[in-house]
Amino acid sequence: MSPLDDLAELLKELPGEDLPPRPDLFSISGYPHYEDVLSNWYSFFMDPSGLHGLGTMFLDTLVDLANAGKRVRVGKSMSIRREFTTEKGLAVDIIAHDGIEVDGRIGGAENAVIIENKVFHVLNNNLDDYLTSVPNAKKIGIVLCLKARPVGHPQYECITHAALMEAVVAQLPITYPMPEPYRQYLIDLEQNIHLLTENMEITDEVRFYLEHAERIQRVIALEGSLRVYLTTALNTAAQAMQMQLTRNPGRSWYISVHREDRAYVTVLLEDAFTKGTELVIVVEVRDEHELKSSDTRLDSIKGVIGTERQVVHKVDPNGKWIQFAPIRIPLTRERGFDLSKTIEERIKTDLLPVLDAARLAFPQ
C-alpha cells in the first residue's frame, strides 16, 4: 500500500461532524466564557426574590452539592452581592448572605455562601480574605469551576458549573411555572455551560487527531501541493494573457492588467480547497458607490454575456462589488490535463469580452 493509499484509508475513519449548536444569548453577544458575564447570570438566578420564579432553588442546590446543608441555612431573606470589596481591597465574585450591608461592610449575617467563579483562570485567590468579609456567620465557600479539582482550603468546596446546572435543571419538569423569558434564559445558560464543559473533554475529533497526528500533517502538506499547483497554473495563464496575478488574503486571486482596475477577473478557490472539485472564475466590478443587480451601468455587461449563461454570480451585501458571468473549470484527475491552458482559453473565450464591457461601464 502506498503512503497516499494509507492516507485514504485513514480519512475513511474520520469521525462525523455534529450539527453546530443553536445560537444562544452567550454566543450571539460574544461572551461565551467570560467569568464576569457568568457571575452576573448566576447572581440573577440565585436571588430568591428574582423575577425568574425559582426562589432559593439555585442556592439550595449549590449548598446540597457541597454537602453543607447542616452548616448553612439558605432562606428567602438572603441578598446577593456581586463584586463585594473586602477590607484588603479584593473583590469577591458573589456573596449570598442574610445580613445587612452598611458602608460597604456586611453585618448581622447568620448565614453566608461565598462564591468564587472560575472558567479558564488559575485559582490563586485569597480565599481566607473572602471568608472574613462576612464576619460571625455560618458560612461555606464554593469554587465554581469547569473541572473538579482540589481547592486547598478546608472551608471551600469545588463544584463544577455542569454539576450545578444539571442538578437545577433536574428539578424543573416541563410543567414548572417559570415565566418567560426567564425559562429561555435558563436554557441558554445551561447550553453555554454544557458547551464550555464539553470543550474540556477529549472529543472523538481530538482523540482521532492525537492518534493520527503524523499522517494528518501529511494531509496538510498535500493541501500545500494543491496550492502550488493552482498558483503555477494561474500564473502561467496570466502571463500568457499579459496580465498579472494578485493574491487576495482570502481564498481567491485576481487577474488584471492593472491592480487599480475597477473591473478584473477573480478566481474563487473555495470549492477547489474544500471539495477538490472546480475553479470558479468570474468578472468582478468594484465601485465606491453602492452597487446593485439593477444598476443601469451593468446593462451593457449583461448584453455581452447573453441569455444562455447565468449573469450575476454574487453581490456584496454592502454594495461594494458584484460578480458576473461565472465559468467553472473542473479539476480533472486525468493525466495530461493542462490546467493553465484551459484557464487561459476559457478566460479569453468567455470572460474577456465581459471584462472589456465592464471596463467601459466602469472607467478609471
Coordinates of C-alpha atoms in Angstrom, one line a residue:
M1 CA 0.0 0.0 0.0
S2 CA 1.4 3.4 -1.0
P3 CA 1.5 6.3 1.5
L4 CA -1.4 8.0 -0.3
D5 CA -3.4 4.8 -0.1
D6 CA -2.7 4.8 3.6
L7 CA -4.0 8.4 4.0
A8 CA -7.1 7.5 2.0
E9 CA -7.9 4.7 4.5
L10 CA -7.2 7.0 7.4
L11 CA -9.7 9.6 6.1
K12 CA -12.4 6.9 6.0
E13 CA -12.1 6.7 9.8
L14 CA -12.7 10.4 10.4
P15 CA -15.5 11.0 13.0
G16 CA -18.6 12.6 11.6
E17 CA -19.4 16.3 12.1
D18 CA -22.1 17.1 14.6
L19 CA -24.6 19.8 13.8
P20 CA -23.5 23.2 15.3
P21 CA -25.4 24.2 18.5
R22 CA -28.1 26.7 18.1
P23 CA -27.1 30.3 18.8
D24 CA -27.9 31.5 22.3
L25 CA -27.6 34.7 24.3
F26 CA -23.9 34.0 25.1
S27 CA -22.7 33.0 21.6
I28 CA -24.6 35.9 19.9
S29 CA -23.3 38.5 22.3
G30 CA -19.7 37.1 22.0
Y31 CA -19.3 36.3 25.7
P32 CA -19.5 32.5 25.9
H33 CA -16.8 32.1 28.6
Y34 CA -16.4 35.4 30.4
E35 CA -16.4 34.9 34.1
D36 CA -18.0 38.3 34.9
V37 CA -20.9 37.5 32.5
L38 CA -21.5 34.1 34.0
S39 CA -21.3 35.6 37.5
N40 CA -24.0 38.1 36.5
W41 CA -26.2 35.3 35.3
Y42 CA -25.6 33.2 38.4
S43 CA -26.4 36.2 40.6
F44 CA -29.7 36.8 38.8
F45 CA -30.8 33.2 39.3
M46 CA -29.5 32.9 42.9
D47 CA -31.6 35.9 44.0
P48 CA -34.5 34.4 46.0
S49 CA -36.7 37.4 45.1
G50 CA -35.8 37.4 41.4
L51 CA -38.4 37.5 38.6
H52 CA -37.3 34.1 37.5
G53 CA -39.6 32.4 40.0
L54 CA -37.0 29.8 41.2
G55 CA -36.8 31.2 44.7
T56 CA -33.9 29.7 46.6
M57 CA -33.5 26.7 44.2
F58 CA -30.1 27.7 42.9
L59 CA -28.7 28.4 46.3
D60 CA -30.3 25.3 47.8
T61 CA -28.8 23.2 45.1
L62 CA -25.3 24.7 45.5
V63 CA -25.4 24.1 49.2
D64 CA -26.6 20.5 48.8
L65 CA -23.9 19.7 46.2
A66 CA -21.3 21.0 48.8
N67 CA -22.9 18.7 51.4
A68 CA -23.2 21.8 53.6
G69 CA -26.9 21.7 54.4
K70 CA -26.2 21.3 58.1
R71 CA -23.7 24.1 58.2
V72 CA -25.5 26.9 56.3
R73 CA -29.2 27.7 56.2
V74 CA -30.5 29.2 52.9
G75 CA -33.6 31.4 53.2
K76 CA -35.7 33.8 51.2
S77 CA -34.2 36.8 53.1
M78 CA -30.8 36.2 51.5
S79 CA -29.3 39.0 49.5
I80 CA -27.0 38.5 46.5
R81 CA -23.9 40.7 46.3
R82 CA -21.7 40.9 43.2
E83 CA -18.1 42.1 43.3
F84 CA -18.0 42.7 47.0
T85 CA -14.8 44.5 48.1
T86 CA -13.1 43.0 51.1
E87 CA -11.1 45.0 53.7
K88 CA -8.0 44.1 51.8
G89 CA -9.4 45.6 48.6
L90 CA -10.1 42.3 46.9
A91 CA -13.3 41.5 45.0
V92 CA -15.5 38.5 45.8
D93 CA -17.4 37.3 42.8
I94 CA -20.7 36.5 44.6
I95 CA -21.8 36.6 48.2
A96 CA -25.2 35.3 49.3
H97 CA -26.0 36.5 52.9
D98 CA -28.9 37.2 55.2
G99 CA -27.3 40.2 56.9
I100 CA -27.3 44.0 56.2
E101 CA -24.8 45.9 54.3
V102 CA -23.8 49.3 55.8
D103 CA -20.9 51.5 54.5
G104 CA -19.6 48.7 52.3
R105 CA -19.4 46.1 55.1
I106 CA -21.8 43.2 55.8
G107 CA -23.0 42.9 59.3
G108 CA -25.6 40.9 61.3
A109 CA -25.4 37.9 58.9
E110 CA -26.2 34.4 60.3
N111 CA -25.6 32.5 57.1
A112 CA -23.4 33.2 54.0
V113 CA -22.3 31.5 50.9
I114 CA -19.1 32.9 49.4
I115 CA -18.7 32.0 45.7
E116 CA -15.6 32.3 43.5
N117 CA -16.3 31.7 39.8
K118 CA -13.6 30.2 37.7
V119 CA -13.7 29.3 34.0
F120 CA -10.2 29.2 32.5
H121 CA -8.3 31.2 35.0
V122 CA -6.0 29.7 37.7
L123 CA -7.2 29.7 41.3
N124 CA -4.8 31.9 43.1
N125 CA -7.2 34.0 45.2
N126 CA -7.0 34.9 48.8
L127 CA -9.8 32.6 50.0
D128 CA -9.3 33.4 53.7
D129 CA -9.9 37.1 53.0
Y130 CA -13.1 36.3 51.2
L131 CA -14.4 34.3 54.2
T132 CA -13.7 37.1 56.7
S133 CA -15.8 39.6 54.5
V134 CA -18.9 38.2 56.3
P135 CA -17.9 38.0 60.0
N136 CA -19.7 36.0 62.7
A137 CA -21.8 34.0 60.3
K138 CA -22.2 30.3 59.5
K139 CA -20.6 30.1 56.1
I140 CA -19.2 28.0 53.3
G141 CA -17.0 28.8 50.4
I142 CA -17.7 27.5 46.9
V143 CA -15.4 27.5 43.9
L144 CA -17.3 27.1 40.7
C145 CA -15.1 25.5 38.1
L146 CA -15.2 23.6 34.8
K147 CA -13.4 20.6 36.1
A148 CA -13.4 19.2 39.6
R149 CA -10.1 19.8 41.4
P150 CA -8.7 20.2 44.9
V151 CA -9.2 23.7 46.3
G152 CA -6.7 23.5 49.1
H153 CA -8.9 25.2 51.7
P154 CA -10.9 23.3 54.4
Q155 CA -13.9 25.7 54.2
Y156 CA -14.3 25.6 50.4
E157 CA -15.7 23.0 48.1
C158 CA -15.2 22.8 44.3
I159 CA -18.5 22.4 42.4
T160 CA -18.4 22.2 38.6
H161 CA -20.6 24.5 36.6
A162 CA -22.0 21.4 34.8
A163 CA -23.0 19.7 38.1
L164 CA -24.8 22.9 39.3
M165 CA -26.8 23.3 36.1
E166 CA -27.6 19.6 35.8
A167 CA -28.9 19.5 39.3
V168 CA -31.0 22.6 38.9
V169 CA -32.5 21.5 35.6
A170 CA -33.3 18.0 37.0
Q171 CA -35.6 19.7 39.5
L172 CA -37.6 21.6 36.7
P173 CA -40.2 19.5 35.0
I174 CA -41.5 20.9 31.7
T175 CA -44.7 22.0 33.6
Y176 CA -42.7 24.0 36.1
P177 CA -44.4 27.5 36.3
M178 CA -41.3 29.5 35.3
P179 CA -42.2 32.7 33.4
E180 CA -40.8 33.7 30.1
P181 CA -38.3 34.9 29.0
Y182 CA -36.5 33.6 32.1
R183 CA -37.1 30.0 31.2
Q184 CA -35.3 30.6 27.9
Y185 CA -32.5 32.5 29.7
L186 CA -32.0 29.4 31.9
I187 CA -32.0 27.1 28.9
D188 CA -29.3 29.4 27.2
L189 CA -27.2 29.4 30.4
E190 CA -27.4 25.6 30.6
Q191 CA -26.4 25.2 27.0
N192 CA -23.5 27.6 27.4
I193 CA -22.2 25.7 30.4
H194 CA -22.6 22.4 28.5
L195 CA -20.5 23.7 25.6
L196 CA -17.8 25.1 27.9
T197 CA -17.6 21.7 29.8
E198 CA -17.6 19.8 26.5
N199 CA -14.5 21.7 25.4
M200 CA -12.7 20.4 28.5
E201 CA -13.1 16.8 27.4
I202 CA -11.3 14.9 24.8
T203 CA -13.8 14.6 22.0
D204 CA -13.7 11.9 19.2
E205 CA -12.2 14.5 16.9
V206 CA -9.4 15.4 19.3
R207 CA -8.7 11.7 20.1
F208 CA -8.6 11.0 16.4
Y209 CA -6.1 13.8 15.8
L210 CA -3.8 12.6 18.7
E211 CA -3.8 9.1 17.3
H212 CA -3.1 10.1 13.7
A213 CA -1.2 13.4 14.1
E214 CA 1.7 12.5 11.9
R215 CA -0.4 11.4 8.9
I216 CA -2.8 14.4 9.4
Q217 CA 0.3 16.6 9.0
R218 CA 0.9 14.9 5.7
V219 CA -2.6 15.7 4.6
I220 CA -2.0 19.3 5.4
A221 CA 1.2 19.2 3.3
L222 CA -0.9 17.8 0.4
E223 CA -3.0 21.0 0.5
G224 CA 0.2 22.9 0.1
S225 CA 0.9 20.9 -3.0
L226 CA -2.5 21.8 -4.4
R227 CA -1.8 25.5 -3.7
V228 CA 1.5 25.3 -5.6
Y229 CA -0.3 23.5 -8.5
L230 CA -3.0 26.2 -8.7
T231 CA -0.7 29.1 -8.3
T232 CA 1.6 27.8 -11.0
A233 CA -1.3 27.3 -13.4
L234 CA -2.8 30.7 -12.7
N235 CA 0.5 32.5 -13.1
T236 CA 1.2 30.8 -16.4
A237 CA -2.3 31.7 -17.7
A238 CA -2.0 35.3 -16.6
Q239 CA 1.4 35.7 -18.2
A240 CA 0.2 34.2 -21.4
M241 CA -2.6 36.9 -21.5
Q242 CA -0.1 39.6 -20.5
M243 CA -1.9 40.1 -17.2
Q244 CA -0.8 39.9 -13.6
L245 CA -1.9 37.7 -10.8
T246 CA -2.6 39.2 -7.4
R247 CA -3.4 37.1 -4.4
N248 CA -6.2 38.2 -2.1
P249 CA -6.0 37.4 1.7
G250 CA -9.0 35.1 1.3
R251 CA -9.2 32.0 -0.9
S252 CA -9.3 34.0 -4.2
W253 CA -6.9 35.5 -6.6
Y254 CA -7.3 38.5 -9.0
I255 CA -6.1 38.5 -12.6
S256 CA -5.9 42.0 -14.1
V257 CA -4.0 44.3 -16.3
H258 CA -3.6 46.9 -13.6
R259 CA -4.1 46.3 -9.9
E260 CA -6.1 49.6 -9.7
D261 CA -8.7 48.4 -12.3
R262 CA -12.3 48.6 -11.2
A263 CA -13.0 45.5 -13.3
Y264 CA -10.9 42.4 -13.3
V265 CA -11.1 38.6 -13.3
T266 CA -11.4 36.9 -10.0
V267 CA -10.6 33.2 -9.4
L268 CA -12.6 31.7 -6.5
L269 CA -10.8 28.8 -4.8
E270 CA -13.2 27.7 -2.1
D271 CA -14.6 24.7 -4.0
A272 CA -11.1 23.7 -5.0
F273 CA -9.8 23.6 -1.4
T274 CA -12.9 22.3 0.4
K275 CA -14.3 19.9 -2.2
G276 CA -11.5 19.3 -4.7
T277 CA -14.0 19.9 -7.5
E278 CA -13.5 23.0 -9.6
L279 CA -12.3 26.6 -10.0
V280 CA -15.0 29.2 -10.3
I281 CA -13.8 32.3 -12.3
V282 CA -15.8 35.5 -12.6
V283 CA -15.6 39.0 -13.8
E284 CA -15.7 41.3 -10.7
V285 CA -16.6 45.0 -10.6
R286 CA -15.8 47.3 -7.7
D287 CA -17.1 50.8 -7.2
E288 CA -17.0 53.2 -4.3
H289 CA -20.7 53.8 -4.7
E290 CA -23.4 51.3 -3.9
L291 CA -23.8 48.5 -6.5
K292 CA -27.0 46.6 -7.1
S293 CA -28.0 44.0 -9.6
S294 CA -30.3 46.6 -11.1
D295 CA -27.6 49.2 -11.7
T296 CA -28.2 50.6 -15.2
R297 CA -24.4 50.7 -15.7
L298 CA -24.4 46.9 -15.8
D299 CA -26.8 46.6 -18.7
S300 CA -24.1 46.6 -21.3
I301 CA -22.2 43.9 -19.4
K302 CA -25.3 41.7 -19.3
G303 CA -25.8 42.1 -23.0
V304 CA -22.4 40.7 -23.7
I305 CA -22.9 37.7 -21.5
G306 CA -26.0 36.6 -23.3
T307 CA -29.1 34.8 -22.1
E308 CA -27.8 31.3 -22.1
R309 CA -25.4 31.9 -19.1
Q310 CA -26.0 32.9 -15.6
V311 CA -25.4 36.6 -15.4
V312 CA -25.0 37.7 -11.8
H313 CA -23.0 35.3 -9.6
K314 CA -22.8 37.2 -6.3
V315 CA -23.4 40.7 -4.9
D316 CA -21.6 42.1 -1.9
P317 CA -24.2 42.8 0.9
N318 CA -22.5 46.2 1.4
G319 CA -22.8 47.1 -2.3
K320 CA -19.1 47.5 -3.0
W321 CA -18.7 44.8 -5.6
I322 CA -20.6 42.5 -7.9
Q323 CA -19.5 39.3 -9.7
F324 CA -20.6 38.3 -13.2
A325 CA -20.6 35.5 -15.8
P326 CA -19.1 32.6 -13.8
I327 CA -17.3 29.9 -15.6
R328 CA -16.4 26.6 -13.9
I329 CA -13.3 24.6 -14.7
P330 CA -13.4 21.1 -13.2
L331 CA -10.2 19.9 -11.6
T332 CA -9.9 16.7 -13.5
R333 CA -7.7 13.8 -12.4
E334 CA -6.9 12.8 -16.0
R335 CA -3.2 12.7 -16.8
G336 CA -2.1 15.2 -19.4
F337 CA -4.7 17.8 -18.4
D338 CA -3.2 21.3 -18.9
L339 CA -5.0 23.4 -16.3
S340 CA -3.2 26.7 -17.2
K341 CA -4.1 26.3 -20.9
T342 CA -7.7 25.5 -20.0
I343 CA -7.9 28.6 -17.8
E344 CA -6.4 30.8 -20.5
E345 CA -8.7 29.6 -23.2
R346 CA -11.9 29.8 -21.0
I347 CA -11.0 33.3 -19.9
K348 CA -10.2 34.5 -23.4
T349 CA -13.4 33.0 -24.9
D350 CA -16.0 33.5 -22.1
L351 CA -14.7 36.3 -19.9
L352 CA -12.5 38.8 -21.7
P353 CA -15.5 40.2 -23.7
V354 CA -17.3 40.6 -20.4
L355 CA -14.3 42.2 -18.9
D356 CA -13.9 44.7 -21.8
A357 CA -17.6 45.7 -21.4
A358 CA -17.1 46.1 -17.6
R359 CA -14.2 48.4 -18.1
L360 CA -16.2 50.6 -20.5
A361 CA -19.1 50.7 -18.0
F362 CA -16.8 51.5 -15.1
P363 CA -13.8 53.5 -16.4
Q364 CA -10.9 54.6 -14.2

